[in-house]
Amino acid sequence: MTCKKGLVLEGGALRGLFTMGVLDTFLENSITFDGAVGVSAGVAFGCNYKSEQIGRAIRYNKRFNNDWHFKGWRSLITTGDLFGADFCYNRIPNELDPFDRESFKNNKMDFWAVATDCETGEPVYHKLSDGGDEDMLWIRASASMPLASRPVEIDNRKYLDGGLADSIPLEFMQKQGYDRNLVILTQPIDYVKSAYKTILTVPLKKMPNIARTVKDRHIMYNAQTAYVKSQKEKGNTFIICPPAPLNIGSLERNADEMQRVYDTGRKTAEDCLGEITSFFDRK
């Protein structure tokens, strides 16, 4: 019986360039999946895997890294978003470095974006359809970090970063019937998340369930990494992660540092291509 192959993409802002190094290597070696789920940068960058645009994510990040419309404190003060919403989700995909919506739509791989409902604090999983404006809205919602972004309103509900409520949605994919999954993490395998400082939840008092989710995120995250490792031990999950901390911040301006993180992903993927093929071919 053929296994149903799933792909799980953690977020992590510019650590997501590691993920794209892995995914571009997959594209070059014809490694495909039946379905994928992405969180935050995992879907914001990972959508280029479904559209089969090798190199696009690293290209536009390096090209626009010093443009305040793309990211930075001036963008936050001027627009309310650290990463400019119109620039990132309209001008870049529609004009400056076009997103291949036709290829995205024609690729049969299902792809979900995870966002966090601002009212409930719970994760919401939205299946992307055609890479159009509504999909871009969900991708933006998935990547909208609290305090650094405005909540994104879709159908009269507001959403923030999916990583708040489900950082590594392996269980979600298993519930969808994907019995063998590859998980790309953006932290080393032994990483343990610490609790946020309580003061960071104060500005979120108008969204008490989001504040609770932020406060407890480290508990959820560490439980999920433990679960991923337990599933690897059972033989149904393959993990790809950086060999050491990537040490890149969300507002990194050095294009060489971005390239370093991307190249680390490529090297990590290249080193285990044979293992991945054997993992999915195994009866």
PDB file of C-alpha atoms in Angstrom:
ATOM      1  CA  MET A   1       0.000   0.000   0.000  1.00  0.00           C
ATOM      2  CA  THR A   2       1.409   3.401  -1.010  1.00  0.00           C
ATOM      3  CA  CYS A   3       1.925   5.816   1.892  1.00  0.00           C
ATOM      4  CA  LYS A   4       0.373   9.268   1.891  1.00  0.00           C
ATOM      5  CA  LYS A   5       3.311  11.679   2.110  1.00  0.00           C
ATOM      6  CA  GLY A   6       3.019  14.864   4.167  1.00  0.00           C
ATOM      7  CA  LEU A   7       5.272  17.888   4.663  1.00  0.00           C
ATOM      8  CA  VAL A   8       5.256  20.032   7.830  1.00  0.00           C
ATOM      9  CA  LEU A   9       6.930  23.462   7.751  1.00  0.00           C
ATOM     10  CA  GLU A  10       7.716  25.298  10.983  1.00  0.00           C
ATOM     11  CA  GLY A  11       7.963  29.100  10.984  1.00  0.00           C
ATOM     12  CA  GLY A  12      10.734  31.257  12.374  1.00  0.00           C
ATOM     13  CA  ALA A  13      10.937  34.508  10.352  1.00  0.00           C
ATOM     14  CA  LEU A  14      14.220  34.562   8.394  1.00  0.00           C
ATOM     15  CA  ARG A  15      15.106  31.109   9.713  1.00  0.00           C
ATOM     16  CA  GLY A  16      12.568  30.140   7.054  1.00  0.00           C
ATOM     17  CA  LEU A  17      15.335  30.658   4.488  1.00  0.00           C
ATOM     18  CA  PHE A  18      16.821  27.412   5.849  1.00  0.00           C
ATOM     19  CA  THR A  19      13.521  25.754   4.951  1.00  0.00           C
ATOM     20  CA  MET A  20      13.678  27.191   1.453  1.00  0.00           C
ATOM     21  CA  GLY A  21      17.189  25.866   0.965  1.00  0.00           C
ATOM     22  CA  VAL A  22      15.788  22.439   1.783  1.00  0.00           C
ATOM     23  CA  LEU A  23      12.706  22.829  -0.416  1.00  0.00           C
ATOM     24  CA  ASP A  24      14.595  24.184  -3.425  1.00  0.00           C
ATOM     25  CA  THR A  25      16.865  21.154  -3.168  1.00  0.00           C
ATOM     26  CA  PHE A  26      13.766  18.945  -3.099  1.00  0.00           C
ATOM     27  CA  LEU A  27      12.457  20.617  -6.260  1.00  0.00           C
ATOM     28  CA  GLU A  28      15.775  20.090  -8.026  1.00  0.00           C
ATOM     29  CA  ASN A  29      15.674  16.401  -7.090  1.00  0.00           C
ATOM     30  CA  SER A  30      11.964  15.818  -7.853  1.00  0.00           C
ATOM     31  CA  ILE A  31      11.018  15.087  -4.235  1.00  0.00           C
ATOM     32  CA  THR A  32       7.274  15.650  -3.960  1.00  0.00           C
ATOM     33  CA  PHE A  33       4.539  15.325  -1.355  1.00  0.00           C
ATOM     34  CA  ASP A  34       0.808  14.697  -1.379  1.00  0.00           C
ATOM     35  CA  GLY A  35       0.106  17.481   1.091  1.00  0.00           C
ATOM     36  CA  ALA A  36       1.802  20.155   3.167  1.00  0.00           C
ATOM     37  CA  VAL A  37       1.057  22.502   6.032  1.00  0.00           C
ATOM     38  CA  GLY A  38       2.976  25.698   6.729  1.00  0.00           C
ATOM     39  CA  VAL A  39       3.100  28.006   9.720  1.00  0.00           C
ATOM     40  CA  SER A  40       4.136  31.673   9.484  1.00  0.00           C
ATOM     41  CA  ALA A  41       7.355  31.816   7.427  1.00  0.00           C
ATOM     42  CA  GLY A  42       6.777  28.131   6.680  1.00  0.00           C
ATOM     43  CA  VAL A  43       3.843  29.055   4.457  1.00  0.00           C
ATOM     44  CA  ALA A  44       4.957  32.582   3.478  1.00  0.00           C
ATOM     45  CA  PHE A  45       8.139  31.139   1.970  1.00  0.00           C
ATOM     46  CA  GLY A  46       6.954  27.565   1.469  1.00  0.00           C
ATOM     47  CA  CYS A  47       4.238  28.547  -0.994  1.00  0.00           C
ATOM     48  CA  ASN A  48       7.094  28.856  -3.516  1.00  0.00           C
ATOM     49  CA  TYR A  49       7.577  25.091  -3.255  1.00  0.00           C
ATOM     50  CA  LYS A  50       4.024  24.485  -4.471  1.00  0.00           C
ATOM     51  CA  SER A  51       4.476  27.075  -7.259  1.00  0.00           C
ATOM     52  CA  GLU A  52       7.817  25.409  -8.109  1.00  0.00           C
ATOM     53  CA  GLN A  53       9.765  28.691  -8.145  1.00  0.00           C
ATOM     54  CA  ILE A  54      13.272  27.653  -7.206  1.00  0.00           C
ATOM     55  CA  GLY A  55      15.274  30.502  -5.658  1.00  0.00           C
ATOM     56  CA  ARG A  56      12.432  33.017  -5.478  1.00  0.00           C
ATOM     57  CA  ALA A  57      12.307  33.341  -1.684  1.00  0.00           C
ATOM     58  CA  ILE A  58      16.026  33.950  -1.202  1.00  0.00           C
ATOM     59  CA  ARG A  59      16.061  36.257  -4.234  1.00  0.00           C
ATOM     60  CA  TYR A  60      13.398  38.714  -3.110  1.00  0.00           C
ATOM     61  CA  ASN A  61      14.566  38.695   0.510  1.00  0.00           C
ATOM     62  CA  LYS A  62      18.052  39.725  -0.582  1.00  0.00           C
ATOM     63  CA  ARG A  63      16.770  42.189  -3.173  1.00  0.00           C
ATOM     64  CA  PHE A  64      14.483  44.125  -0.836  1.00  0.00           C
ATOM     65  CA  ASN A  65      16.210  43.619   2.520  1.00  0.00           C
ATOM     66  CA  ASN A  66      17.141  47.309   2.819  1.00  0.00           C
ATOM     67  CA  ASP A  67      13.805  48.701   1.614  1.00  0.00           C
ATOM     68  CA  TRP A  68      11.766  50.046   4.521  1.00  0.00           C
ATOM     69  CA  HIS A  69       8.548  49.217   2.667  1.00  0.00           C
ATOM     70  CA  PHE A  70       9.555  45.550   2.956  1.00  0.00           C
ATOM     71  CA  LYS A  71      10.494  45.420   6.633  1.00  0.00           C
ATOM     72  CA  GLY A  72      11.739  47.501   9.520  1.00  0.00           C
ATOM     73  CA  TRP A  73      10.788  49.851  12.307  1.00  0.00           C
ATOM     74  CA  ARG A  74       9.782  52.587   9.860  1.00  0.00           C
ATOM     75  CA  SER A  75       7.298  50.162   8.312  1.00  0.00           C
ATOM     76  CA  LEU A  76       5.945  49.277  11.768  1.00  0.00           C
ATOM     77  CA  ILE A  77       5.518  52.932  12.745  1.00  0.00           C
ATOM     78  CA  THR A  78       4.084  53.943   9.361  1.00  0.00           C
ATOM     79  CA  THR A  79       1.830  50.969   8.551  1.00  0.00           C
ATOM     80  CA  GLY A  80       1.421  49.022  11.788  1.00  0.00           C
ATOM     81  CA  ASP A  81       3.300  46.036  10.358  1.00  0.00           C
ATOM     82  CA  LEU A  82       6.982  45.244  10.813  1.00  0.00           C
ATOM     83  CA  PHE A  83       6.805  43.492   7.439  1.00  0.00           C
ATOM     84  CA  GLY A  84       4.862  45.811   5.140  1.00  0.00           C
ATOM     85  CA  ALA A  85       1.579  44.115   4.272  1.00  0.00           C
ATOM     86  CA  ASP A  86       0.973  45.799   0.929  1.00  0.00           C
ATOM     87  CA  PHE A  87       4.585  45.487  -0.180  1.00  0.00           C
ATOM     88  CA  CYS A  88       5.015  41.831   0.877  1.00  0.00           C
ATOM     89  CA  TYR A  89       1.645  40.434  -0.141  1.00  0.00           C
ATOM     90  CA  ASN A  90       0.664  42.671  -3.052  1.00  0.00           C
ATOM     91  CA  ARG A  91       3.526  44.495  -4.763  1.00  0.00           C
ATOM     92  CA  ILE A  92       6.097  41.697  -4.597  1.00  0.00           C
ATOM     93  CA  PRO A  93       3.846  38.803  -5.752  1.00  0.00           C
ATOM     94  CA  ASN A  94       1.928  40.896  -8.285  1.00  0.00           C
ATOM     95  CA  GLU A  95       4.599  43.209  -9.702  1.00  0.00           C
ATOM     96  CA  LEU A  96       8.162  43.068  -8.416  1.00  0.00           C
ATOM     97  CA  ASP A  97       8.864  39.318  -8.308  1.00  0.00           C
ATOM     98  CA  PRO A  98       5.671  37.683  -9.613  1.00  0.00           C
ATOM     99  CA  PHE A  99       4.269  34.657  -7.830  1.00  0.00           C
ATOM    100  CA  ASP A 100       3.350  31.912 -10.305  1.00  0.00           C
ATOM    101  CA  ARG A 101      -0.307  31.476  -9.388  1.00  0.00           C
ATOM    102  CA  GLU A 102      -0.967  29.203 -12.354  1.00  0.00           C
ATOM    103  CA  SER A 103       1.697  26.701 -11.282  1.00  0.00           C
ATOM    104  CA  PHE A 104       0.497  26.944  -7.680  1.00  0.00           C
ATOM    105  CA  LYS A 105      -3.087  26.215  -8.736  1.00  0.00           C
ATOM    106  CA  ASN A 106      -2.125  23.339 -11.047  1.00  0.00           C
ATOM    107  CA  ASN A 107       0.092  21.606  -8.499  1.00  0.00           C
ATOM    108  CA  LYS A 108      -2.060  18.817  -7.018  1.00  0.00           C
ATOM    109  CA  MET A 109      -0.380  18.961  -3.602  1.00  0.00           C
ATOM    110  CA  ASP A 110      -2.802  20.193  -0.918  1.00  0.00           C
ATOM    111  CA  PHE A 111      -1.368  23.040   1.158  1.00  0.00           C
ATOM    112  CA  TRP A 112      -2.763  24.409   4.427  1.00  0.00           C
ATOM    113  CA  ALA A 113      -1.879  27.680   6.172  1.00  0.00           C
ATOM    114  CA  VAL A 114      -2.198  27.834   9.957  1.00  0.00           C
ATOM    115  CA  ALA A 115      -3.430  31.011  11.640  1.00  0.00           C
ATOM    116  CA  THR A 116      -4.507  31.776  15.205  1.00  0.00           C
ATOM    117  CA  ASP A 117      -8.035  33.043  15.856  1.00  0.00           C
ATOM    118  CA  CYS A 118      -7.776  36.256  17.905  1.00  0.00           C
ATOM    119  CA  GLU A 119     -11.045  35.620  19.714  1.00  0.00           C
ATOM    120  CA  THR A 120     -10.467  32.012  20.753  1.00  0.00           C
ATOM    121  CA  GLY A 121      -6.695  31.731  20.721  1.00  0.00           C
ATOM    122  CA  GLU A 122      -7.096  28.439  18.838  1.00  0.00           C
ATOM    123  CA  PRO A 123      -5.468  27.379  15.555  1.00  0.00           C
ATOM    124  CA  VAL A 124      -7.375  27.565  12.269  1.00  0.00           C
ATOM    125  CA  TYR A 125      -6.277  25.526   9.247  1.00  0.00           C
ATOM    126  CA  HIS A 126      -7.132  26.990   5.858  1.00  0.00           C
ATOM    127  CA  LYS A 127      -6.536  25.032   2.660  1.00  0.00           C
ATOM    128  CA  LEU A 128      -5.035  27.343   0.056  1.00  0.00           C
ATOM    129  CA  SER A 129      -6.631  27.108  -3.386  1.00  0.00           C
ATOM    130  CA  ASP A 130      -5.169  29.198  -6.199  1.00  0.00           C
ATOM    131  CA  GLY A 131      -2.484  31.504  -4.801  1.00  0.00           C
ATOM    132  CA  GLY A 132      -4.779  34.484  -5.359  1.00  0.00           C
ATOM    133  CA  ASP A 133      -5.638  37.442  -3.158  1.00  0.00           C
ATOM    134  CA  GLU A 134      -7.613  35.435  -0.573  1.00  0.00           C
ATOM    135  CA  ASP A 135      -4.808  32.912  -0.232  1.00  0.00           C
ATOM    136  CA  MET A 136      -2.340  35.768   0.231  1.00  0.00           C
ATOM    137  CA  LEU A 137      -4.560  37.119   3.004  1.00  0.00           C
ATOM    138  CA  TRP A 138      -4.403  33.780   4.827  1.00  0.00           C
ATOM    139  CA  ILE A 139      -0.648  33.558   4.305  1.00  0.00           C
ATOM    140  CA  ARG A 140      -0.276  37.074   5.702  1.00  0.00           C
ATOM    141  CA  ALA A 141      -2.452  36.138   8.688  1.00  0.00           C
ATOM    142  CA  SER A 142      -0.321  33.064   9.353  1.00  0.00           C
ATOM    143  CA  ALA A 143       2.808  35.235   9.436  1.00  0.00           C
ATOM    144  CA  SER A 144       1.425  38.206  11.418  1.00  0.00           C
ATOM    145  CA  MET A 145       3.347  38.231  14.675  1.00  0.00           C
ATOM    146  CA  PRO A 146       1.578  39.836  17.654  1.00  0.00           C
ATOM    147  CA  LEU A 147       2.864  43.304  18.587  1.00  0.00           C
ATOM    148  CA  ALA A 148       4.745  43.431  15.257  1.00  0.00           C
ATOM    149  CA  SER A 149       1.648  43.183  13.044  1.00  0.00           C
ATOM    150  CA  ARG A 150      -1.963  44.195  12.887  1.00  0.00           C
ATOM    151  CA  PRO A 151      -4.461  41.345  13.163  1.00  0.00           C
ATOM    152  CA  VAL A 152      -5.687  40.275   9.726  1.00  0.00           C
ATOM    153  CA  GLU A 153      -9.455  40.322   9.217  1.00  0.00           C
ATOM    154  CA  ILE A 154     -10.983  37.594   7.061  1.00  0.00           C
ATOM    155  CA  ASP A 155     -14.754  37.033   6.876  1.00  0.00           C
ATOM    156  CA  ASN A 156     -15.357  39.193   9.967  1.00  0.00           C
ATOM    157  CA  ARG A 157     -12.858  37.303  12.138  1.00  0.00           C
ATOM    158  CA  LYS A 158      -9.354  38.415  13.084  1.00  0.00           C
ATOM    159  CA  TYR A 159      -6.240  36.273  12.941  1.00  0.00           C
ATOM    160  CA  LEU A 160      -2.581  36.385  13.960  1.00  0.00           C
ATOM    161  CA  ASP A 161       0.509  34.198  13.575  1.00  0.00           C
ATOM    162  CA  GLY A 162      -0.267  30.480  13.390  1.00  0.00           C
ATOM    163  CA  GLY A 163       2.818  29.636  15.402  1.00  0.00           C
ATOM    164  CA  LEU A 164       1.139  30.959  18.543  1.00  0.00           C
ATOM    165  CA  ALA A 165      -1.355  28.076  18.624  1.00  0.00           C
ATOM    166  CA  ASP A 166       0.237  25.302  16.539  1.00  0.00           C
ATOM    167  CA  SER A 167       3.928  25.767  15.816  1.00  0.00           C
ATOM    168  CA  ILE A 168       4.637  22.298  14.394  1.00  0.00           C
ATOM    169  CA  PRO A 169       1.329  20.861  13.098  1.00  0.00           C
ATOM    170  CA  LEU A 170       2.425  17.239  12.641  1.00  0.00           C
ATOM    171  CA  GLU A 171      -0.642  15.936  14.477  1.00  0.00           C
ATOM    172  CA  PHE A 172      -2.873  17.931  12.132  1.00  0.00           C
ATOM    173  CA  MET A 173      -1.328  16.230   9.113  1.00  0.00           C
ATOM    174  CA  GLN A 174      -1.657  12.815  10.702  1.00  0.00           C
ATOM    175  CA  LYS A 175      -5.346  13.478  11.324  1.00  0.00           C
ATOM    176  CA  GLN A 176      -5.734  14.332   7.627  1.00  0.00           C
ATOM    177  CA  GLY A 177      -4.504  10.849   6.794  1.00  0.00           C
ATOM    178  CA  TYR A 178      -0.841  11.534   6.011  1.00  0.00           C
ATOM    179  CA  ASP A 179       0.775   8.460   7.477  1.00  0.00           C
ATOM    180  CA  ARG A 180       4.389   9.309   6.690  1.00  0.00           C
ATOM    181  CA  ASN A 181       5.567  12.881   7.205  1.00  0.00           C
ATOM    182  CA  LEU A 182       8.695  14.942   6.786  1.00  0.00           C
ATOM    183  CA  VAL A 183       9.042  17.799   9.283  1.00  0.00           C
ATOM    184  CA  ILE A 184      11.348  20.753   8.622  1.00  0.00           C
ATOM    185  CA  LEU A 185      12.311  22.539  11.831  1.00  0.00           C
ATOM    186  CA  THR A 186      14.185  25.832  11.937  1.00  0.00           C
ATOM    187  CA  GLN A 187      15.808  25.200  15.309  1.00  0.00           C
ATOM    188  CA  PRO A 188      18.307  22.444  16.177  1.00  0.00           C
ATOM    189  CA  ILE A 189      16.816  19.158  17.376  1.00  0.00           C
ATOM    190  CA  ASP A 190      17.738  19.810  21.034  1.00  0.00           C
ATOM    191  CA  TYR A 191      16.262  23.349  21.152  1.00  0.00           C
ATOM    192  CA  VAL A 192      14.025  24.117  24.150  1.00  0.00           C
ATOM    193  CA  LYS A 193      11.853  27.247  24.062  1.00  0.00           C
ATOM    194  CA  SER A 194      11.791  29.481  27.131  1.00  0.00           C
ATOM    195  CA  ALA A 195       8.757  31.325  28.476  1.00  0.00           C
ATOM    196  CA  TYR A 196       8.093  34.843  27.209  1.00  0.00           C
ATOM    197  CA  LYS A 197       8.462  37.671  29.692  1.00  0.00           C
ATOM    198  CA  THR A 198       5.062  38.409  31.202  1.00  0.00           C
ATOM    199  CA  ILE A 199       5.315  42.086  30.230  1.00  0.00           C
ATOM    200  CA  LEU A 200       5.031  41.092  26.563  1.00  0.00           C
ATOM    201  CA  THR A 201       1.426  39.972  27.090  1.00  0.00           C
ATOM    202  CA  VAL A 202       0.320  43.295  28.625  1.00  0.00           C
ATOM    203  CA  PRO A 203      -0.351  45.031  25.254  1.00  0.00           C
ATOM    204  CA  LEU A 204      -2.527  42.029  24.321  1.00  0.00           C
ATOM    205  CA  LYS A 205      -5.009  42.523  27.185  1.00  0.00           C
ATOM    206  CA  LYS A 206      -7.800  43.327  24.707  1.00  0.00           C
ATOM    207  CA  MET A 207      -7.297  39.821  23.286  1.00  0.00           C
ATOM    208  CA  PRO A 208      -7.131  37.730  26.486  1.00  0.00           C
ATOM    209  CA  ASN A 209      -7.081  34.364  24.725  1.00  0.00           C
ATOM    210  CA  ILE A 210      -4.200  35.488  22.511  1.00  0.00           C
ATOM    211  CA  ALA A 211      -2.397  36.713  25.632  1.00  0.00           C
ATOM    212  CA  ARG A 212      -2.939  33.275  27.204  1.00  0.00           C
ATOM    213  CA  THR A 213      -1.711  31.518  24.077  1.00  0.00           C
ATOM    214  CA  VAL A 214       1.430  33.683  24.007  1.00  0.00           C
ATOM    215  CA  LYS A 215       2.043  33.078  27.717  1.00  0.00           C
ATOM    216  CA  ASP A 216       1.781  29.295  27.294  1.00  0.00           C
ATOM    217  CA  ARG A 217       3.436  29.008  23.918  1.00  0.00           C
ATOM    218  CA  HIS A 218       6.694  27.550  25.233  1.00  0.00           C
ATOM    219  CA  ILE A 219       4.756  24.709  26.866  1.00  0.00           C
ATOM    220  CA  MET A 220       2.955  23.889  23.616  1.00  0.00           C
ATOM    221  CA  TYR A 221       6.116  24.212  21.536  1.00  0.00           C
ATOM    222  CA  ASN A 222       8.259  21.978  23.731  1.00  0.00           C
ATOM    223  CA  ALA A 223       5.498  19.363  23.853  1.00  0.00           C
ATOM    224  CA  GLN A 224       5.284  19.424  20.070  1.00  0.00           C
ATOM    225  CA  THR A 225       9.020  18.969  19.563  1.00  0.00           C
ATOM    226  CA  ALA A 226       8.885  16.027  21.966  1.00  0.00           C
ATOM    227  CA  TYR A 227       5.985  14.582  19.963  1.00  0.00           C
ATOM    228  CA  VAL A 228       7.829  14.988  16.668  1.00  0.00           C
ATOM    229  CA  LYS A 229      10.829  13.125  18.087  1.00  0.00           C
ATOM    230  CA  SER A 230       8.573  10.376  19.434  1.00  0.00           C
ATOM    231  CA  GLN A 231       7.039   9.937  15.976  1.00  0.00           C
ATOM    232  CA  LYS A 232      10.512   9.704  14.464  1.00  0.00           C
ATOM    233  CA  GLU A 233      11.259   6.895  16.906  1.00  0.00           C
ATOM    234  CA  LYS A 234       8.103   5.113  15.724  1.00  0.00           C
ATOM    235  CA  GLY A 235       9.390   5.322  12.160  1.00  0.00           C
ATOM    236  CA  ASN A 236       6.619   7.438  10.611  1.00  0.00           C
ATOM    237  CA  THR A 237       8.361  10.844  10.670  1.00  0.00           C
ATOM    238  CA  PHE A 238      11.568  12.178   9.126  1.00  0.00           C
ATOM    239  CA  ILE A 239      13.086  15.317  10.665  1.00  0.00           C
ATOM    240  CA  ILE A 240      15.268  17.878   8.916  1.00  0.00           C
ATOM    241  CA  CYS A 241      16.672  20.669  11.102  1.00  0.00           C
ATOM    242  CA  PRO A 242      19.720  22.929  11.311  1.00  0.00           C
ATOM    243  CA  PRO A 243      22.841  21.304  12.742  1.00  0.00           C
ATOM    244  CA  ALA A 244      23.373  24.365  14.970  1.00  0.00           C
ATOM    245  CA  PRO A 245      21.472  27.562  15.842  1.00  0.00           C
ATOM    246  CA  LEU A 246      21.011  29.709  12.729  1.00  0.00           C
ATOM    247  CA  ASN A 247      21.498  32.969  14.632  1.00  0.00           C
ATOM    248  CA  ILE A 248      19.639  35.229  12.243  1.00  0.00           C
ATOM    249  CA  GLY A 249      17.223  37.914  13.386  1.00  0.00           C
ATOM    250  CA  SER A 250      13.936  38.942  11.803  1.00  0.00           C
ATOM    251  CA  LEU A 251      15.417  42.271  10.665  1.00  0.00           C
ATOM    252  CA  GLU A 252      18.748  40.959   9.358  1.00  0.00           C
ATOM    253  CA  ARG A 253      20.081  43.346   6.666  1.00  0.00           C
ATOM    254  CA  ASN A 254      23.152  41.416   5.584  1.00  0.00           C
ATOM    255  CA  ALA A 255      22.410  39.539   2.356  1.00  0.00           C
ATOM    256  CA  ASP A 256      25.397  37.262   2.972  1.00  0.00           C
ATOM    257  CA  GLU A 257      23.831  36.127   6.241  1.00  0.00           C
ATOM    258  CA  MET A 258      20.582  35.315   4.451  1.00  0.00           C
ATOM    259  CA  GLN A 259      22.536  33.332   1.863  1.00  0.00           C
ATOM    260  CA  ARG A 260      24.364  31.483   4.653  1.00  0.00           C
ATOM    261  CA  VAL A 261      21.100  30.329   6.208  1.00  0.00           C
ATOM    262  CA  TYR A 262      19.684  29.320   2.823  1.00  0.00           C
ATOM    263  CA  ASP A 263      22.868  27.431   1.907  1.00  0.00           C
ATOM    264  CA  THR A 264      22.775  25.634   5.262  1.00  0.00           C
ATOM    265  CA  GLY A 265      19.338  24.335   4.303  1.00  0.00           C
ATOM    266  CA  ARG A 266      20.593  23.188   0.918  1.00  0.00           C
ATOM    267  CA  LYS A 267      23.585  21.377   2.417  1.00  0.00           C
ATOM    268  CA  THR A 268      21.451  19.726   5.096  1.00  0.00           C
ATOM    269  CA  ALA A 269      18.990  18.465   2.480  1.00  0.00           C
ATOM    270  CA  GLU A 270      21.697  17.290   0.089  1.00  0.00           C
ATOM    271  CA  ASP A 271      23.301  15.250   2.853  1.00  0.00           C
ATOM    272  CA  CYS A 272      20.143  13.214   3.478  1.00  0.00           C
ATOM    273  CA  LEU A 273      18.531  12.851   0.035  1.00  0.00           C
ATOM    274  CA  GLY A 274      19.191   9.124  -0.018  1.00  0.00           C
ATOM    275  CA  GLU A 275      17.715   8.649   3.466  1.00  0.00           C
ATOM    276  CA  ILE A 276      14.595  10.583   2.473  1.00  0.00           C
ATOM    277  CA  THR A 277      14.046   8.443  -0.609  1.00  0.00           C
ATOM    278  CA  SER A 278      14.476   5.265   1.454  1.00  0.00           C
ATOM    279  CA  PHE A 279      12.131   6.597   4.157  1.00  0.00           C
ATOM    280  CA  PHE A 280       9.255   7.137   1.749  1.00  0.00           C
ATOM    281  CA  ASP A 281       9.946   3.997  -0.302  1.00  0.00           C
ATOM    282  CA  ARG A 282       9.986   1.756   2.762  1.00  0.00           C
ATOM    283  CA  LYS A 283       7.016  -0.631   2.978  1.00  0.00           C
TER     284      LYS A 283
END
